[in-house]
Tab-separated table of C-alpha atoms and ligand atoms in Angstrom:
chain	number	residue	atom	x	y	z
A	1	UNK	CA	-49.703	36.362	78.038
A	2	UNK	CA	-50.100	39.750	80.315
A	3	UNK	CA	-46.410	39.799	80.837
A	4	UNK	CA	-45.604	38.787	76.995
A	5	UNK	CA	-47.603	42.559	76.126
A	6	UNK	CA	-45.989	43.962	79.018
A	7	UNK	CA	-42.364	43.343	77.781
A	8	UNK	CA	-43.569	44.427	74.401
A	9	UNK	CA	-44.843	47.897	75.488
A	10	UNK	CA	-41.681	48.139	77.516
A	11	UNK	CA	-39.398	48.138	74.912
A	12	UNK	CA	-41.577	49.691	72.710
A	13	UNK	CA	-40.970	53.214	75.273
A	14	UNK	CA	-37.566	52.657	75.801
A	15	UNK	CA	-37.112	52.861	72.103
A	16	UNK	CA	-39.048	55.646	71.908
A	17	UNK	CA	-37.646	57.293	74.697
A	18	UNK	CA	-34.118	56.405	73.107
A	19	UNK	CA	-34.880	57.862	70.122
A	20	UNK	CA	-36.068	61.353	71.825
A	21	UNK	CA	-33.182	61.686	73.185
A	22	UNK	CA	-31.213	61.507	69.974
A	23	UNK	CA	-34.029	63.704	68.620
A	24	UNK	CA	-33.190	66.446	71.024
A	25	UNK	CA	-29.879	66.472	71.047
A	26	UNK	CA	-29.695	66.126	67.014
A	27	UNK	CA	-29.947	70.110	66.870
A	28	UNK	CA	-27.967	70.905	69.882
A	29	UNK	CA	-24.566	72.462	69.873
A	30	UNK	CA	-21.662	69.999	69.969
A	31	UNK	CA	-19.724	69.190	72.350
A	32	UNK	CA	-16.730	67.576	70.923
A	33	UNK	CA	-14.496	68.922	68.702
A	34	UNK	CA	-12.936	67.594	65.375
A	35	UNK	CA	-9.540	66.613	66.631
A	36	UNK	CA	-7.203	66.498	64.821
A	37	UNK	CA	-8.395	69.417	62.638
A	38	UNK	CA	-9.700	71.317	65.613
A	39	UNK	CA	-7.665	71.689	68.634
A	40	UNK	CA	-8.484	72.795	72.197
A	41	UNK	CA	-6.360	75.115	73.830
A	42	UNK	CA	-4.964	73.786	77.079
A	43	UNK	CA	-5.820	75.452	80.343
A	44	UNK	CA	-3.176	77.862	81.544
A	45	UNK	CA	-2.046	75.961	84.134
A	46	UNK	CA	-0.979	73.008	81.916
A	47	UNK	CA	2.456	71.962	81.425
A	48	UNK	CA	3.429	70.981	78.288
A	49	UNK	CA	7.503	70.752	77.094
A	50	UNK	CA	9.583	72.681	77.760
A	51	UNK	CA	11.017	75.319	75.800
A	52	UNK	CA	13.480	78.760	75.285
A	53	UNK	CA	13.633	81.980	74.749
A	54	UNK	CA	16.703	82.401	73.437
A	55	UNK	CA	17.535	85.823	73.854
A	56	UNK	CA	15.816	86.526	77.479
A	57	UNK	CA	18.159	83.250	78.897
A	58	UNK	CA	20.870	84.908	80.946
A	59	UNK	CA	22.735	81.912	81.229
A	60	UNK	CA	22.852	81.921	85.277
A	61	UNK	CA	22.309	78.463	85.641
A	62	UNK	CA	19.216	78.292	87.913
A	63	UNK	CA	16.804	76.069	85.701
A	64	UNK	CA	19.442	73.121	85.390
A	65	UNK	CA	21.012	73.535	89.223
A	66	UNK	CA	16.706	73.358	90.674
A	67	UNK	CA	15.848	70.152	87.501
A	68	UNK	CA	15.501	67.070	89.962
A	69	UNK	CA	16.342	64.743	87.266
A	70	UNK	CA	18.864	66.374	85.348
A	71	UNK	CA	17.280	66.887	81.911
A	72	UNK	CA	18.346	69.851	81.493
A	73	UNK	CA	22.051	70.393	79.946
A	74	UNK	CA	23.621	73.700	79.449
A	75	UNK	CA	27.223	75.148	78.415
A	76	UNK	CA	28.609	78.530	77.268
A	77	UNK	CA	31.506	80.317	76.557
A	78	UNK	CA	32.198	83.845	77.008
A	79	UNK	CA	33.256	85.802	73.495
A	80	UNK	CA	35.403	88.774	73.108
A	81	UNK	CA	33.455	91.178	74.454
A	82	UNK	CA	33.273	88.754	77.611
A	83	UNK	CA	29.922	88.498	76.317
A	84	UNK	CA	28.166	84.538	77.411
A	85	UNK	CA	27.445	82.948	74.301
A	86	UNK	CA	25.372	79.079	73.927
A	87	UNK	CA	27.543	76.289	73.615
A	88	UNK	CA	24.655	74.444	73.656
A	89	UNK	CA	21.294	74.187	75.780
A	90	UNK	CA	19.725	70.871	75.422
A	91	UNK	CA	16.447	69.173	77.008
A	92	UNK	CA	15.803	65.694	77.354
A	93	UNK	CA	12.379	64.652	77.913
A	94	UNK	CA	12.512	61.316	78.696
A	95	UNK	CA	13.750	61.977	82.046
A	96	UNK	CA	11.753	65.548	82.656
A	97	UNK	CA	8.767	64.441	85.423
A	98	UNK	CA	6.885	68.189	83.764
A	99	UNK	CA	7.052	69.668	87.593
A	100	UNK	CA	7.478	73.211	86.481
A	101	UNK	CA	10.446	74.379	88.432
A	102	UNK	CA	12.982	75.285	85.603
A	103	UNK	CA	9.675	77.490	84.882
A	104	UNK	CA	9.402	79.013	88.297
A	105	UNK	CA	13.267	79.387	89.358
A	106	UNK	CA	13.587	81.477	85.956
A	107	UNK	CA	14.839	84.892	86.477
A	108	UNK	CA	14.041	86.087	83.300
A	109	UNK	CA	10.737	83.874	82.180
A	110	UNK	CA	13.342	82.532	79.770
A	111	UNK	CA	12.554	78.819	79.965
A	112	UNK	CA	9.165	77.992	80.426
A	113	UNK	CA	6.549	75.172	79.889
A	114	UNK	CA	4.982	75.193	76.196
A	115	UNK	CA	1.009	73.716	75.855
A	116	UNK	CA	1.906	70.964	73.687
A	117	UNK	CA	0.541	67.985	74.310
A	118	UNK	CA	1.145	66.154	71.192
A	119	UNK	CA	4.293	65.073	72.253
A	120	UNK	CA	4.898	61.640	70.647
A	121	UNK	CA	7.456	61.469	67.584
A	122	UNK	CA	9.021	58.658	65.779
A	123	UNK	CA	12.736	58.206	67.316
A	124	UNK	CA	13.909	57.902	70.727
A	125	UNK	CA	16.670	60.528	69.944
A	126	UNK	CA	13.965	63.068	69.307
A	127	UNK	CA	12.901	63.263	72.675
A	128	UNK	CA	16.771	62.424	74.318
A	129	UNK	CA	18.625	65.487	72.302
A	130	UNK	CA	16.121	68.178	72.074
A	131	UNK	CA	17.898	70.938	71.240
A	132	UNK	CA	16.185	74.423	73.167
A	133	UNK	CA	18.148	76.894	71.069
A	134	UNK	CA	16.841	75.652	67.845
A	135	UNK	CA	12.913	77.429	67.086
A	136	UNK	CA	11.767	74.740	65.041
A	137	UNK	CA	12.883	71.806	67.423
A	138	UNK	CA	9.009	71.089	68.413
A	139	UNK	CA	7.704	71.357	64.510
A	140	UNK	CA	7.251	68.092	63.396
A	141	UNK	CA	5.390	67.153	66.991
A	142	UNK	CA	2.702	68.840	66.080
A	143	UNK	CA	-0.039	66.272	63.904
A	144	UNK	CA	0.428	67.187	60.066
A	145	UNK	CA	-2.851	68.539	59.736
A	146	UNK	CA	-3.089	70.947	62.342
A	147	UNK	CA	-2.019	74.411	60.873
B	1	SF4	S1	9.913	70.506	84.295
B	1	SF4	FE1	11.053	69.786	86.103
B	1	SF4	S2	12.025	67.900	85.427
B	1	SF4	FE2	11.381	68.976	83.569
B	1	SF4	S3	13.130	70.206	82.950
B	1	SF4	FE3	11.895	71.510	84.257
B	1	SF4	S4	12.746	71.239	86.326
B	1	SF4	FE4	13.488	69.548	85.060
B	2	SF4	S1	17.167	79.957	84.679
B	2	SF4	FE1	16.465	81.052	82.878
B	2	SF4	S2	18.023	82.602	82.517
B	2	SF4	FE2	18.922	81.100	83.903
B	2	SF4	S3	19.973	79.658	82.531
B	2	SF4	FE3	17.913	78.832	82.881
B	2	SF4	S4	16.719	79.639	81.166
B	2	SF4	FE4	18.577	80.835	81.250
């Protein structure tokens, strides 16, 4: 009989004690955000795609010579004014293992490792072919509501 009351009180404060919990943190400021309207932004140090600026790439060559795995692919051909013009610069991130070098061997800050981390897309192509000299290649990663 004793222990019959005692189980009842017992769960009677841990109820209670559950509920001021809830109580006090029903008023505090939250935590969490709203994802995917609300996004955090990612640390500095976090590596995300990669990506181009155009028109700081000197074509020399150093990002795709360092790549360990190849991903990155780059051709040009010098114009009339013996100017080097794109062929084509192209990034495939299936193979890229994100370790930053094509960022760090960059003489110019040129290439360099976006914060994306939405970086799933419907298509294996999409993430084969991605093409660095075009501005909106990363667009439609992004999740449709986030402005
Ligand atoms: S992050 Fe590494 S693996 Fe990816 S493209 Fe750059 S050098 Fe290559
Ligand atoms: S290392 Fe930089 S400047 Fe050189 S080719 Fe790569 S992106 Fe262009």
């Amino acid at each position: 009989m004793i222990k019959y009351f005692k189980d009842i009180i017992t769960g009677a404060w841990s109820l209670i004690r559950g509920l001021l919990v809830t109580l006090r943190n029903l008023f505090s400021k939250a935590v969490t955000i709203q994802y995917p309207t609300q996004k955090l932004r990612m640390v500095d140090r976090y590596r995300g795609l990669v990506d181009l600026r155009t028109e700081k790439c000197i074509k020399c060559y150093m990002c795709v010579k360092i790549c360990p795995t190849g991903c990155l692919s780059l051709a040009h051909k010098e114009n009339a004014e013996k100017k080097k013009e794109f062929e084509h610069f192209k990034y495939n991130m299936e193979l890229c293992c994100f370790c930053g070098m094509c960022d760090q061997v960059c003489p110019t800050q040129a290439i360099y490792m976006n914060k994306m981390y939405e970086i799933a897309v419907y298509g294996r192509d999409k993430i084969t072919h991605i093409d660095l000299l075009n501005t909106g290649k990363y667009d439609e990663w992004a999740h449709p509501t986030v402005k």
